[in-house]
Short mmCIF file of C-alpha atoms in Angstrom, two decimals:
data_model
loop_
_atom_site.label_atom_id
_atom_site.label_comp_id
_atom_site.label_asym_id
_atom_site.label_seq_id
_atom_site.Cartn_x
_atom_site.Cartn_y
_atom_site.Cartn_z
CA MET A 1 24.03 -35.83 3.96
CA VAL A 2 27.53 -37.30 3.95
CA THR A 3 30.10 -35.34 5.91
CA THR A 4 33.71 -34.90 4.89
CA GLY A 5 35.01 -37.30 7.49
CA GLN A 6 32.55 -40.00 6.41
CA ALA A 7 33.52 -39.49 2.79
CA HIS A 8 37.20 -40.05 3.52
CA ASP A 9 36.44 -43.11 5.64
CA SER A 10 34.38 -44.65 2.86
CA GLY A 11 37.21 -44.33 0.39
CA VAL A 12 35.59 -41.62 -1.78
CA PRO A 13 38.28 -39.53 -3.53
CA ALA A 14 38.66 -35.92 -2.56
CA GLU A 15 37.89 -34.82 -6.13
CA THR A 16 34.61 -36.71 -6.12
CA GLU A 17 33.66 -35.20 -2.80
CA ALA A 18 34.41 -31.70 -4.05
CA LYS A 19 32.27 -32.24 -7.12
CA ALA A 20 29.48 -33.56 -4.98
CA GLN A 21 29.61 -30.44 -2.83
CA CYS A 22 29.25 -28.30 -5.96
CA GLY A 23 26.02 -30.05 -6.83
CA LEU A 24 27.33 -31.83 -9.91
CA GLU A 25 26.73 -35.32 -8.57
CA SER A 26 26.16 -37.01 -5.25
CA VAL A 27 28.91 -38.84 -3.37
CA GLU A 28 27.37 -42.27 -3.89
CA GLN A 29 26.75 -41.73 -7.60
CA ALA A 30 30.27 -40.50 -8.10
CA ALA A 31 31.74 -43.47 -6.22
CA ASN A 32 29.64 -46.08 -8.05
CA ALA A 33 29.84 -44.49 -11.50
CA GLU A 34 31.24 -46.73 -14.26
CA PRO A 35 32.73 -45.65 -17.61
CA SER A 36 30.25 -45.85 -20.50
CA SER A 37 32.86 -46.77 -23.08
CA THR A 38 36.47 -47.73 -23.57
CA ASP A 39 37.33 -44.25 -24.79
CA SER A 40 35.94 -42.67 -21.65
CA MET A 41 37.97 -45.13 -19.56
CA ASP A 42 41.14 -44.24 -21.43
CA SER A 43 40.45 -40.53 -21.09
CA SER A 44 39.78 -40.94 -17.34
CA VAL A 45 43.06 -42.84 -16.95
CA ASP A 46 44.92 -40.09 -18.80
CA LEU A 47 43.19 -37.49 -16.65
CA LYS A 48 44.18 -39.28 -13.45
CA ALA A 49 47.75 -39.56 -14.65
CA THR A 50 47.85 -35.86 -15.47
CA LYS A 51 46.47 -34.95 -12.05
CA ALA A 52 48.94 -37.23 -10.35
CA THR A 53 51.88 -35.51 -12.03
CA SER A 54 50.43 -32.05 -11.41
CA SER A 55 51.37 -30.15 -8.26
CA VAL A 56 47.75 -28.99 -7.81
CA PRO A 57 45.69 -31.17 -5.46
CA ALA A 58 42.76 -32.99 -7.02
CA GLU A 59 40.27 -31.44 -4.63
CA ALA A 60 41.49 -27.94 -5.40
CA GLU A 61 41.28 -28.54 -9.18
CA ALA A 62 37.80 -29.94 -8.87
CA LYS A 63 36.65 -26.92 -6.88
CA ALA A 64 38.21 -24.68 -9.49
CA GLN A 65 36.25 -26.43 -12.26
CA CYS A 66 33.06 -25.81 -10.30
CA GLY A 67 33.79 -22.10 -10.24
CA LEU A 68 34.54 -21.87 -6.53
CA GLU A 69 38.12 -20.72 -6.88
CA SER A 70 40.93 -20.76 -9.40
CA VAL A 71 43.49 -23.53 -9.48
CA GLU A 72 46.31 -21.27 -8.32
CA GLN A 73 44.26 -19.79 -5.50
CA ALA A 74 43.17 -23.24 -4.36
CA ALA A 75 46.71 -24.58 -4.44
CA ASN A 76 48.25 -21.60 -2.71
CA ALA A 77 45.43 -21.01 -0.26
CA GLU A 78 46.65 -20.55 3.33
CA PRO A 79 44.70 -19.91 6.49
CA GLU A 80 44.35 -16.23 7.34
CA SER A 81 46.43 -15.01 10.24
CA LYS A 82 46.91 -11.73 12.03
CA ASP A 83 49.65 -9.50 10.73
CA SER A 84 52.32 -9.62 13.43
CA ASN A 85 54.19 -6.80 11.71
CA ASP A 86 51.43 -4.30 12.37
CA ALA A 87 52.99 -2.17 15.05
CA SER A 88 49.82 -0.27 15.83
CA ALA A 89 47.75 -3.37 16.54
CA ASP A 90 48.56 -3.46 20.26
CA LEU A 91 48.86 0.29 20.79
CA LYS A 92 46.33 2.87 21.91
CA ALA A 93 46.45 6.65 21.98
CA LYS A 94 45.68 8.30 25.28
CA PHE A 95 44.94 12.03 25.41
CA ALA A 96 45.14 14.68 28.11
CA TRP A 97 43.93 18.29 27.82
CA THR A 98 45.91 20.31 30.32
CA CYS A 99 46.39 23.97 31.22
CA ARG A 100 49.89 25.38 30.89
CA ASP A 101 49.26 27.99 33.58
CA CYS A 102 47.86 25.87 36.42
CA ASP A 103 49.51 22.62 35.27
CA ARG A 104 46.51 20.37 35.61
CA SER A 105 44.20 18.28 33.44
CA CYS A 106 41.04 20.32 32.95
CA LEU A 107 38.80 18.24 30.70
CA PRO A 108 38.86 14.46 30.15
CA VAL A 109 39.31 13.25 26.57
CA ARG A 110 37.16 10.16 26.06
CA ASP A 111 36.16 7.99 23.12
CA GLU A 112 33.08 10.16 22.57
CA SER A 113 35.05 13.43 22.48
CA GLN A 114 34.66 15.60 19.39
CA CYS A 115 37.38 16.28 16.84
CA ILE A 116 37.52 19.35 14.62
CA CYS A 117 36.55 17.14 11.69
CA GLY A 118 33.18 16.44 13.39
CA HIS A 119 33.91 12.80 14.19
CA ARG A 120 34.42 11.12 17.56
CA LEU A 121 37.72 9.98 18.98
CA ARG A 122 36.64 6.36 18.69
CA GLU A 123 36.42 6.86 14.93
CA HIS A 124 40.12 7.70 14.75
CA ARG A 125 42.98 5.24 14.46
CA LEU A 126 46.76 5.11 14.81
CA LYS A 127 48.65 5.45 11.57
CA PRO A 128 52.43 4.97 11.29
CA LEU A 129 54.29 7.97 9.96
CA ASN A 130 56.20 7.29 6.75
CA GLN A 131 58.20 10.49 6.62
CA HIS A 132 60.47 11.93 9.26
CA ILE A 133 59.45 15.50 10.07
CA SER A 134 62.22 17.79 11.15
CA SER A 135 61.94 19.08 14.70
CA GLU A 136 63.31 22.49 13.59
CA ALA A 137 59.98 23.28 11.92
CA MET A 138 58.04 22.59 15.09
CA ALA A 139 57.15 24.74 18.06
CA PRO A 140 59.27 24.46 21.22
CA ASP A 141 56.48 22.80 23.23
CA GLN A 142 55.86 20.32 20.46
CA VAL A 143 59.52 19.33 20.25
CA ALA A 144 59.59 18.71 24.00
CA ASP A 145 56.47 16.57 23.80
CA THR A 146 57.95 14.30 21.15
CA GLN A 147 60.78 13.17 23.38
CA PRO A 148 60.37 9.94 25.39
CA SER A 149 59.30 10.29 29.00
CA ASP A 150 62.07 9.98 31.60
CA LYS A 151 59.84 7.97 33.88
CA ASN A 152 58.74 5.54 31.20
CA PRO A 153 60.95 5.21 28.09
CA GLU A 154 58.25 3.17 26.36
CA LEU A 155 55.80 6.08 26.56
CA GLN A 156 56.08 8.39 23.56
CA LYS A 157 54.41 11.80 23.43
CA LEU A 158 53.38 12.78 19.93
CA GLY A 159 52.32 16.40 20.10
CA SER A 160 50.55 19.24 21.79
CA LEU A 161 47.68 21.57 21.02
CA PRO A 162 46.16 24.10 20.73
CA GLY A 163 48.92 26.70 20.51
CA ASN A 164 52.51 27.69 21.02
CA PRO A 165 53.51 29.29 24.33
CA SER A 166 54.03 32.96 23.69
CA ASP A 167 53.35 36.29 25.30
CA SER A 168 51.49 37.42 22.23
CA PRO A 169 47.83 36.36 22.24
CA SER A 170 47.81 36.13 18.46
CA ASP A 171 50.65 33.65 18.48
CA SER A 172 49.22 31.44 21.19
CA SER A 173 45.59 31.50 20.17
CA SER A 174 45.52 28.59 17.79
CA SER A 175 47.21 25.40 16.72
CA SER A 176 49.86 24.80 14.16
CA SER A 177 49.37 22.38 11.29
CA PRO A 178 48.38 18.91 12.47
CA SER A 179 51.00 17.41 10.17
CA ARG A 180 53.69 18.90 12.42
CA LEU A 181 52.55 17.10 15.56
CA SER A 182 55.04 14.24 15.34
CA SER A 183 58.77 14.20 14.64
CA CYS A 184 59.83 10.76 15.89
CA GLY A 185 58.51 8.80 12.93
CA LEU A 186 55.95 7.08 15.16
CA PHE A 187 52.23 7.47 14.70
CA GLN A 188 49.47 9.92 13.92
CA VAL A 189 45.89 9.67 15.17
CA VAL A 190 44.06 10.05 11.86
CA CYS A 191 40.33 9.82 11.19
CA GLY A 192 39.18 6.47 9.93
CA ARG A 193 36.01 7.70 8.22
CA ALA A 194 35.94 7.63 4.44
CA LYS A 195 36.57 10.90 2.59
CA CYS A 196 37.72 12.65 5.78
CA ALA A 197 40.83 14.79 5.44
CA CYS A 198 41.59 14.81 9.17
CA GLU A 199 45.29 14.08 9.65
CA SER A 200 45.41 14.30 13.42
CA PHE A 201 42.85 14.34 16.23
CA PHE A 202 42.11 17.89 17.41
CA PHE A 203 40.12 17.98 20.65
CA ILE A 204 37.09 20.30 20.73
CA PRO A 205 35.60 20.83 24.21
CA ALA A 206 31.90 20.09 24.40
CA GLN A 207 29.33 19.50 27.12
CA GLY A 208 25.79 18.41 26.38
CA SER A 209 24.37 20.46 23.52
CA TRP A 210 27.08 23.13 23.94
CA ILE A 211 30.18 22.84 21.81
CA LEU A 212 33.16 25.13 21.33
CA ARG A 213 32.94 27.69 18.51
CA CYS A 214 35.66 29.63 16.80
CA ARG A 215 36.24 33.34 17.28
CA CYS A 216 34.72 33.88 13.83
CA LYS A 217 31.46 32.48 15.33
CA HIS A 218 31.46 29.50 12.99
CA LYS A 219 31.29 25.89 14.10
CA HIS A 220 34.32 23.64 14.28
CA VAL A 221 32.96 21.46 11.43
CA GLU A 222 32.99 24.57 9.21
CA HIS A 223 36.79 24.62 9.42
CA ASP A 224 39.17 22.57 7.35
CA PRO A 225 40.38 19.60 9.44
CA SER A 226 43.89 19.85 8.01
CA SER A 227 44.67 23.57 7.91
CA HIS A 228 42.03 24.60 10.47
CA ARG A 229 41.00 27.52 8.24
CA CYS A 230 37.36 28.52 8.06
CA THR A 231 35.66 27.24 4.91
CA ARG A 232 32.72 29.67 4.99
CA PRO A 233 32.67 32.16 2.09
CA LYS A 234 33.97 35.64 2.80
CA CYS A 235 35.42 34.60 6.16
CA SER A 236 38.97 35.76 6.84
CA CYS A 237 39.58 33.25 9.65
CA ASP A 238 42.88 31.56 8.88
CA LYS A 239 42.91 29.12 11.83
CA PHE A 240 40.55 27.87 14.51
CA ASP A 241 40.61 30.02 17.65
CA SER A 242 38.20 30.46 20.49
CA PRO A 243 37.72 33.17 23.15
CA TRP A 244 36.23 30.59 25.53
CA VAL A 245 37.55 30.60 29.10
CA CYS A 246 37.94 27.26 30.89
CA ASN A 247 36.74 26.54 34.42
CA CYS A 248 40.34 27.06 35.56
CA ASN A 249 39.89 30.77 34.61
CA HIS A 250 42.39 30.50 31.77
CA PRO A 251 41.54 30.93 28.09
CA TRP A 252 41.35 28.10 25.62
CA ALA A 253 44.60 29.15 23.96
CA HIS A 254 46.54 28.42 27.19
CA HIS A 255 45.61 24.74 27.09
CA THR A 256 47.61 21.95 25.52
CA GLN A 257 46.61 18.60 24.10
CA HIS A 258 49.04 15.81 24.93
CA THR A 259 48.95 12.56 22.98
CA ASN A 260 50.56 9.51 24.55
CA VAL A 261 50.91 6.18 22.77
CA LEU A 262 50.72 3.30 25.22
CA THR A 263 50.42 -0.42 24.92
CA ARG A 264 47.24 -2.03 26.18
CA GLN A 265 49.27 -3.74 28.92
CA GLN A 266 50.49 -0.37 30.15
CA ILE A 267 46.98 1.06 30.21
CA LEU A 268 45.70 -1.97 32.12
CA ARG A 269 48.61 -1.70 34.58
CA GLN A 270 47.85 1.97 35.20
CA ARG A 271 44.19 1.23 35.84
CA MET A 272 45.09 -1.51 38.30
CA GLU A 273 47.46 0.83 40.14
CA ASP A 274 44.78 3.52 40.31
CA MET A 275 42.31 1.07 41.76
CA ALA A 276 44.79 -0.30 44.30
CA SER A 277 46.17 3.06 45.46
CA PRO A 278 44.16 5.32 47.81
CA ALA A 279 42.72 8.62 46.67
CA PRO A 280 45.25 11.52 46.43
CA GLU A 281 43.33 13.43 49.09
CA VAL A 282 44.05 10.71 51.66
CA ASN A 283 47.80 11.20 51.31
CA ASN A 284 47.56 14.99 51.56
CA VAL A 285 48.01 15.28 55.32
CA GLU A 286 48.21 19.07 55.32
CA ALA A 287 44.87 19.42 53.60
CA LEU A 288 43.33 16.98 56.05
CA MET A 289 44.70 18.93 59.02
CA ARG A 290 43.35 22.18 57.62
CA GLY A 291 39.96 20.55 57.21
CA LEU A 292 39.96 19.34 60.79
CA GLN A 293 41.01 22.74 62.14
CA ALA A 294 38.29 24.46 60.17
#
């Protein structure tokens, strides 16, 4: 078999080599072929002149004749490259599920965490928002979460769940529409599975075979991922709500989902700092002294 480099060294034209690759004729036969008549010689001369004046390379035209690609595609073919304009290529969403009463992170949100749509977090992706959503239509805690962090201006918080802070249990028992989670025109964490209407990741606590259920006693997958209404017939549940009480002794409705969009460099830097710094308990001198006295 004659390689491309050998074909060019032996003086075989690129068109002949392309035809040989298509199985029309071998490289040696194409190079040693002679015209059978004067008419064929004249036609070949005219064909060469036409190809010389054409802007399409001979190799590309020969490949197009063999059915590999069209002449325009072969002439305009360019090597594939990564889209540098994709703003979400180097970004990653990081979630935290915290309690508003005790101000701590209760449950970790990992790639295997469940969404209300029934898919995992790893099956979701960042999607740029095309429309600017007014902050007047959002809850107070959601408006605060969309502002950049004072400690890190590059860190943007997109939204909070499950509910709005209120003294009324009915007002704070469930989430607002997922489409209202962002007002900065940044990103949404949408589900990447086909035919899934999930517009934003909605964390559902689960542990082992146990998974959070709604107050209507229906599963989270039996609720609409966009409006969070129950889809079971004759069910009056208008939004997902759970009476479950967390290990912090506060109900599910008092917890908030924070979504932070970080670059991969920022995430790696945070991990390196966590590994280099001592445990928080070591710096808590008062707790250590109480432990020694006890």
